[in-house]
Short mmCIF file of C-alpha atoms (C1' of nucleotides) in Angstrom, two decimals:
data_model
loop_
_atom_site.label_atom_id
_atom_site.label_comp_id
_atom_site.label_asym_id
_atom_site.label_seq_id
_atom_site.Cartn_x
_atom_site.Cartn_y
_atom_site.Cartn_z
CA UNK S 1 216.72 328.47 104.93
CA UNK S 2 220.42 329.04 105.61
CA UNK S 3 220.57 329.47 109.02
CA UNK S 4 223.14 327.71 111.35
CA UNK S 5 222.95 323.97 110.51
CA UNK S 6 222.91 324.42 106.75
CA UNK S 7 225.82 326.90 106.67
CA UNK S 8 227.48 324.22 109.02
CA UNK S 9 226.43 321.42 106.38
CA UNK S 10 228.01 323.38 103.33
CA UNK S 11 230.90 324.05 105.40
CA UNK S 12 231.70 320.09 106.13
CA UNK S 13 231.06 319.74 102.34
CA UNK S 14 233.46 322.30 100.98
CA UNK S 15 235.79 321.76 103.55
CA UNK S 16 235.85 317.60 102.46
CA UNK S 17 236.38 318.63 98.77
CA UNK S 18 238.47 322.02 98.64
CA UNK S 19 240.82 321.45 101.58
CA UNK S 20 244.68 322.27 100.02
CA UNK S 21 243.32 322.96 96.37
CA UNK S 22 244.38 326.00 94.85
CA UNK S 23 241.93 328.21 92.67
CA UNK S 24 242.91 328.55 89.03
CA UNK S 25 240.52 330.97 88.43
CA UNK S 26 237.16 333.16 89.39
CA UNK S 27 234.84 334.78 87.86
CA UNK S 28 231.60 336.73 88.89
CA UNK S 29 228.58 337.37 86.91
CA UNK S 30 226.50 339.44 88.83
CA UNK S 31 226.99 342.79 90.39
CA UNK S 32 225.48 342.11 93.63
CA UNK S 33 227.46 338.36 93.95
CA UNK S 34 230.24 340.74 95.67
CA UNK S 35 229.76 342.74 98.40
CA UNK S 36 230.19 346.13 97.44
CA UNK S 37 232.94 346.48 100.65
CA UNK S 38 235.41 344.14 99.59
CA UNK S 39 238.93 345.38 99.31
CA UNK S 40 239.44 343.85 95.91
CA UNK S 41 237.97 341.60 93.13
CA UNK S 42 237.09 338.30 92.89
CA UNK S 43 239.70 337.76 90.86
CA UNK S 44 242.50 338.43 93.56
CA UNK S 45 241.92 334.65 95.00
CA UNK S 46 243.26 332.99 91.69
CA UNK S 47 246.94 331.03 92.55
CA UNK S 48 246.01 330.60 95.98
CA UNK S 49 245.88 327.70 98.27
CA UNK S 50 242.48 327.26 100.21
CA UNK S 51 243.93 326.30 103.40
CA UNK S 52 240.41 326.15 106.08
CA UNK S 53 237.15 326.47 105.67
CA UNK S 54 235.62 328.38 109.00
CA UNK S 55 232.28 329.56 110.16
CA UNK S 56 230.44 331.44 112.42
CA UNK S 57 227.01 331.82 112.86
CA UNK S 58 225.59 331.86 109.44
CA UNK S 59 229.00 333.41 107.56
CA UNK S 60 231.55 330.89 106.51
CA UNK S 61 235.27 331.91 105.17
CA UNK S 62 237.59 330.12 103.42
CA UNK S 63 241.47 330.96 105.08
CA UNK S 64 243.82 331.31 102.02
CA UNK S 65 247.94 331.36 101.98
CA UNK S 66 247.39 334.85 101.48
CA UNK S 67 247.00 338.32 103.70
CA UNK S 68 243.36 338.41 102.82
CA UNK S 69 240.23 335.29 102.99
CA UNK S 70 237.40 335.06 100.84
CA UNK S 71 234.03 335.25 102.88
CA UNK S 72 230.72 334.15 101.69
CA UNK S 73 227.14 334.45 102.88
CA UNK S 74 223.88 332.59 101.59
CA UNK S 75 221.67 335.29 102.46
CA UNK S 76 218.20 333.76 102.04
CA UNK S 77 218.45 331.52 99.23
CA UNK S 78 222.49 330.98 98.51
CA UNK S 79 224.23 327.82 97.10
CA UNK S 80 227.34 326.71 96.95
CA UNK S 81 228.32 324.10 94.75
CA UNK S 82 230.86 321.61 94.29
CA UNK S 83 230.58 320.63 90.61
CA UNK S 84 231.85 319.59 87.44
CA UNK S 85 232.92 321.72 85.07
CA UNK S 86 231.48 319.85 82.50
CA UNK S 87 227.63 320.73 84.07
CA UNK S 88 225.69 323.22 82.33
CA UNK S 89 225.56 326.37 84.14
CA UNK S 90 222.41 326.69 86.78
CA UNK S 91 220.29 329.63 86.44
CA UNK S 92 221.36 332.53 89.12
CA UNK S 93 224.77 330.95 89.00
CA UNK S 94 226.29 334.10 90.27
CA UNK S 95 230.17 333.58 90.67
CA UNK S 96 232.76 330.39 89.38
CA UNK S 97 235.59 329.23 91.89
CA UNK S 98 238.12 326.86 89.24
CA UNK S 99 240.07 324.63 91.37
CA UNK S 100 243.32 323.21 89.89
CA UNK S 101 243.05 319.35 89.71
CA UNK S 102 244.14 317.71 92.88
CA UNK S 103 247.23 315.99 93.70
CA UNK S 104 246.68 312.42 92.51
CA UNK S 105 243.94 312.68 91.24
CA UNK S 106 244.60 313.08 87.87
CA UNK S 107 242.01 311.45 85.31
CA UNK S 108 239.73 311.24 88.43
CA UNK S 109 236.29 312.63 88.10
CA UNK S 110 237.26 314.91 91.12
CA UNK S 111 240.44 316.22 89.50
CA UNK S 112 238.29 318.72 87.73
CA UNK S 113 236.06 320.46 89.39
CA UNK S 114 234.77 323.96 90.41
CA UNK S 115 232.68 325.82 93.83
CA UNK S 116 229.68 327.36 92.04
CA UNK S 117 227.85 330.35 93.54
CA UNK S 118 224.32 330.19 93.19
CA UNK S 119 221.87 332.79 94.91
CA UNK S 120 218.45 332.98 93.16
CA UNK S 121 217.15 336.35 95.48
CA UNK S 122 220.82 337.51 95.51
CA UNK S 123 220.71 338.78 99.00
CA UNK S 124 223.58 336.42 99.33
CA UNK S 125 227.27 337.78 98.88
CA UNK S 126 231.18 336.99 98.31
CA UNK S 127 233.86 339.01 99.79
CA UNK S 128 237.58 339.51 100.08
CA UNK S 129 238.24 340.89 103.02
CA UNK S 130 241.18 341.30 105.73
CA UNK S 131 241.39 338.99 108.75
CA UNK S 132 241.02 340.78 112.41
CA UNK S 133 241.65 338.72 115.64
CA UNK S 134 240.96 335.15 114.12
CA UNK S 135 237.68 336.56 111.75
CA UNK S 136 237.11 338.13 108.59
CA UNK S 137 236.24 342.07 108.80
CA UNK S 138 232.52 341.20 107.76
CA UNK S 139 232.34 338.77 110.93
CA UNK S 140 233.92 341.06 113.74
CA UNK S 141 230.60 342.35 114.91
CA UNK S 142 229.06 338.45 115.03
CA UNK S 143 228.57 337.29 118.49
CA UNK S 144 229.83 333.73 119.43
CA UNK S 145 227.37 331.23 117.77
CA UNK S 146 226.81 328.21 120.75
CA UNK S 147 229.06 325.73 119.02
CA UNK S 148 232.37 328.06 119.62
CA UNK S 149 234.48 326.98 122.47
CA UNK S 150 234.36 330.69 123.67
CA UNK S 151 230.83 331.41 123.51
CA UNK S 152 230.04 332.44 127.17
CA UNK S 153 226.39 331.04 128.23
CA UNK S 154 226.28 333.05 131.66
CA UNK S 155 227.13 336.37 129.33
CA UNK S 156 224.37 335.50 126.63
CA UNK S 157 222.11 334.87 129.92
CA UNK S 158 222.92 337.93 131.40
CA UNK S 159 222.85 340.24 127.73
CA UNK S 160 219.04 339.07 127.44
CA UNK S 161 217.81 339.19 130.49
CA UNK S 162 218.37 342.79 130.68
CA UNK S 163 216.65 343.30 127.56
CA UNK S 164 213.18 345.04 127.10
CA UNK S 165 212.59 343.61 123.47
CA UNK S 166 210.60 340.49 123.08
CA UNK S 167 212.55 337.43 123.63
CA UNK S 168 211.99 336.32 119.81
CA UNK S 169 214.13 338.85 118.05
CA UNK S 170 216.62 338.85 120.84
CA UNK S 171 217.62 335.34 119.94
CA UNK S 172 217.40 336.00 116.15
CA UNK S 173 219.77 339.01 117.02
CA UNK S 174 223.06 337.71 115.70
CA UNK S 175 225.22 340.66 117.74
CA UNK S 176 223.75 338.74 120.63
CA UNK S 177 224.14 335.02 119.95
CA UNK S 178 224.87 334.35 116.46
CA UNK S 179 223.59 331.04 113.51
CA UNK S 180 219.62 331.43 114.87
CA UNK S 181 217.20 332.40 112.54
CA UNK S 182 213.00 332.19 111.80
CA UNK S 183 213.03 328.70 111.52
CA UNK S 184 215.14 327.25 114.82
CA UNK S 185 213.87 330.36 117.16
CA UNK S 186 210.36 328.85 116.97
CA UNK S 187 211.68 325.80 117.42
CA UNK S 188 214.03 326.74 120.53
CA UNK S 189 211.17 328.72 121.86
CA UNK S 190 208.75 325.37 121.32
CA UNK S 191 211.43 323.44 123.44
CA UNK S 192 211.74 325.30 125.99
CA UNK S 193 207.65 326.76 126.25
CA UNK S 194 208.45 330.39 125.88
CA UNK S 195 206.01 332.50 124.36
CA UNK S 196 207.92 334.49 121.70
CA UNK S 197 206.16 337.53 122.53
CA UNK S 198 207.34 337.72 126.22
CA UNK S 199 209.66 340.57 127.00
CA UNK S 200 213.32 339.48 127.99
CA UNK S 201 213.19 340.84 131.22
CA UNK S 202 210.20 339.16 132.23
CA UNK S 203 212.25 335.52 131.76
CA UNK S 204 213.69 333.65 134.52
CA UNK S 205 217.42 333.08 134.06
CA UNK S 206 216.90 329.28 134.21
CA UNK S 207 214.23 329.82 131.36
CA UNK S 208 217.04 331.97 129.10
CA UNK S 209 219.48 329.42 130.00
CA UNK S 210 216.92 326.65 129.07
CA UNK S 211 215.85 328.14 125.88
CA UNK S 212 219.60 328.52 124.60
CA UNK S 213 220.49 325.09 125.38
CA UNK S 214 216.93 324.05 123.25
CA UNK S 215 218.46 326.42 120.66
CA UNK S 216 222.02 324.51 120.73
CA UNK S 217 220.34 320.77 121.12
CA UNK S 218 217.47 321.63 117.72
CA UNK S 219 220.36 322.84 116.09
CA UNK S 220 222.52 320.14 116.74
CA UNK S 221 220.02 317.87 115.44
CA UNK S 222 219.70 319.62 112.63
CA UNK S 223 223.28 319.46 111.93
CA UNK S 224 222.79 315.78 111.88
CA UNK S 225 220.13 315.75 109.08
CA UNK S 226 221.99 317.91 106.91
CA UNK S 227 220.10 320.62 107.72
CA UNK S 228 216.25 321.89 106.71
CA UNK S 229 215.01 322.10 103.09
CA UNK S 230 211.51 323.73 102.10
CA UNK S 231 211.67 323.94 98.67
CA UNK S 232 214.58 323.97 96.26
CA UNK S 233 216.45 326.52 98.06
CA UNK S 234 218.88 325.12 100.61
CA UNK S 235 220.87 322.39 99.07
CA UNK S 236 224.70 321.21 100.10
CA UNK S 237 227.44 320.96 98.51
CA UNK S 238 226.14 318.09 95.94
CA UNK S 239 222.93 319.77 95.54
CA UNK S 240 220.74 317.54 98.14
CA UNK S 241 218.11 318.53 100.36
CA UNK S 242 218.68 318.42 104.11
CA UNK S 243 215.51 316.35 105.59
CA UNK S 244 215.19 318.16 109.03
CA UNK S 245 211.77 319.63 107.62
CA UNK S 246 210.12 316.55 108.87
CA UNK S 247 211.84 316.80 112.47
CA UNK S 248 210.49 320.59 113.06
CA UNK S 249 207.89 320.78 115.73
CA UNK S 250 205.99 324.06 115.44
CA UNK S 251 207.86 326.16 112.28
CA UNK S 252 205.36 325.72 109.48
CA UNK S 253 202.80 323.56 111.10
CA UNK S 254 200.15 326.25 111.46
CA UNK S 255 196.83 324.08 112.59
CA UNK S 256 198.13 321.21 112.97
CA UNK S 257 198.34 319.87 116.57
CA UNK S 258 200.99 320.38 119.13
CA UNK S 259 203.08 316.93 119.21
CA UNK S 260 202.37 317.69 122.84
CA UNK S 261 199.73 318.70 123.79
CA UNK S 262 197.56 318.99 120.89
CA UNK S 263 196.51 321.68 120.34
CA UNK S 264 196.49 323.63 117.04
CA UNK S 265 199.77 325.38 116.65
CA UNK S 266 199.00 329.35 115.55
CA UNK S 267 200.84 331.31 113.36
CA UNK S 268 201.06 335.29 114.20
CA UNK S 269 202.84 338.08 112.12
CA UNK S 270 205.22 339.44 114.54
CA UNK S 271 208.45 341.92 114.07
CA UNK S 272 208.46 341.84 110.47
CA UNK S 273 208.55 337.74 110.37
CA UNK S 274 206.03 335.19 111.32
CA UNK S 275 206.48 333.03 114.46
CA UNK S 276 204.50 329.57 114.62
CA UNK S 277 203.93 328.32 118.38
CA UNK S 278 201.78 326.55 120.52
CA UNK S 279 199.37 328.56 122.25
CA UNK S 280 198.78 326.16 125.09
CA UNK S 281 202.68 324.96 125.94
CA UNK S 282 203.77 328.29 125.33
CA UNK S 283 202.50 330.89 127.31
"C1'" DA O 1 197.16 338.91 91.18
"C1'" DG O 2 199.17 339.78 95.28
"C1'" DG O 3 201.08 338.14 99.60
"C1'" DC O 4 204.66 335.49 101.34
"C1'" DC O 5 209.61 334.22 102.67
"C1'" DT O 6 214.52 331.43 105.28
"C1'" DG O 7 218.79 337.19 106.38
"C1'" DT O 8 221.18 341.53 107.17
"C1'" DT O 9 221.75 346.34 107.53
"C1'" DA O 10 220.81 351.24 107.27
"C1'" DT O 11 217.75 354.40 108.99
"C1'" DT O 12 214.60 356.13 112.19
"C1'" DA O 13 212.58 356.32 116.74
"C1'" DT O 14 212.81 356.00 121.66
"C1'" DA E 1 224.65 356.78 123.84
"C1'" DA E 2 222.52 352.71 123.59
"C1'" DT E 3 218.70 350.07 122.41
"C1'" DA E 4 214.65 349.02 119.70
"C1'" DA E 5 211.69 349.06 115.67
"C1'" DT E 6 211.08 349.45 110.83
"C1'" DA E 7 211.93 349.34 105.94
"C1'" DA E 8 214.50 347.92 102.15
"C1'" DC E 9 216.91 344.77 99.26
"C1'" DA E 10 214.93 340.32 94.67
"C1'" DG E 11 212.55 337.09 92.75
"C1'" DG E 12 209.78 333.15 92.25
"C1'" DC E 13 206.30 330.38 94.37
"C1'" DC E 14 201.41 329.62 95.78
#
DNA sequence: AGGCCTGTTATTAT
DNA sequence: AATAATAACAGGCC
């Protein structure tokens, strides 16, 4: 689930509650919670100041008055949490971020009040890691994502269309354009009537061009909902459900009808992932 | 009971 | 060398 717009959604989140706190403590309780290439422990972000919360694609990073930031990744089914330290622990809770009570705040029910870490399949990850030309070391092979005031359409255009890979895992290629996975390539491809099987050379550079901007527009809209939730999965920062699952037009619709055109939308096995698509619109 | 699944990366193949 | 395809990582749901 964590694919652009949700990563975007917990980053809004964090960045409303964390912005200028400084982390009293961290722990980790799982050996895979951080990534085995991080220059230190967890424990090295303790005393300092969270000063941004960035993203790109699907990695976010929180900048710190320090030499080094703290990245994190969802993976497939990571959480992060803003909660009380009074909750019970979740299960899978896999790492603790203590924030110092705010300025102010004091007695508040925000003055105390922790970033949880929560990854159920654990392919998610934490990471302390050195900053290179505005992005975390982690990040520096991570193509523009569309929202980034340098991400160069006529580049991306010009990347693909000299591809000879199918168009699908081209735009789910994050060294290529970065923040699309499964769920808004189908639904980019939908948009714009590609068939997610054609080869990249084969496209048109209007239809490249029109397929990014469907990617950019479902995304955006996405954004807007707070992002897609299947199951209990993708949550933001307060634990809610994004509601953009009832917005999607083709990803998990299997036989039911094209909004269209309809007919039946098909689901294939293809590259490793499944693709859902109309068989009519998209040829 | 076994297949399925949102992501990334290392390895292998071309 | 660069690009493309594949497998592997975990775990819980249906």
């Amino acid at each position: 689930m964590p694919e652009l717009p949700e990563v975007e959604t917990v980053r809004a989140g964090l960045e409303k509650y964390v912005l200028n706190r400084r982390i009293s403590s961290a722990h980790s309780y799982h050996l895979r919670a951080i990534k085995p290439s991080s220059i230190s422990p967890l424990a090295a972000v303790v005393g300092a100041k969270i000063r941004a919360v960035k993203r790109r694609g699907k990695f976010l990073w929180f900048e710190l008055d320090r030499e080094f930031t703290l990245v994190a990744h969802l993976g497939m089914s990571g959480q992060l949490l803003i909660s009380s330290k009074q909750l019970p622990d979740q299960s899978h809770l896999r790492a603790r971020i203590e924030l110092q009570k705010a300025a102010g705040l004091a007695g508040k029910k925000s003055a105390s009040d922790e970033i949880r870490f929560i990854d159920q399949r654990t392919f998610g990850w934490l990471s302390i890691e050195q900053m290179h030309d505005q992005v975390p070391t982690s990040v520096a092979h991570i193509a523009y994502d569309p929202f980034e005031a340098d991400f160069n359409l006529k580049e991306v255009i010009t990347n693909i269309s000299s591809r000879k890979s199918a168009i699908k895992p081209a735009i789910l290629n994050q060294e290529i354009i970065s923040g699309i996975g499964n769920i808004y390539a189908d639904e980019a491809l939908w948009r714009a009537k590609i068939h997610p099987e054609i080869i990249c050379e084969d496209l048109s550079e209007d239809e490249i061009k029109k397929l990014i901007n469907s990617a950019k527009a479902v995304m955006k809209s996405a954004i807007k909902a707070g992002g897609t939730s299947f199951d209990q999965q993708y949550k933001n920062v307060n634990g809610a459900s994004g509601y953009f699952s009832r917005s999607l037009s083709v990803y998990g619709r299997a036989g039911q009808p094209c909004s269209r055109c309809s007919t039946l939308i098909r689901r294939i096995a293809f590259a490793n992932r499944s693709s859902h698509f109309c068989p009519r619109c998209q040829r």
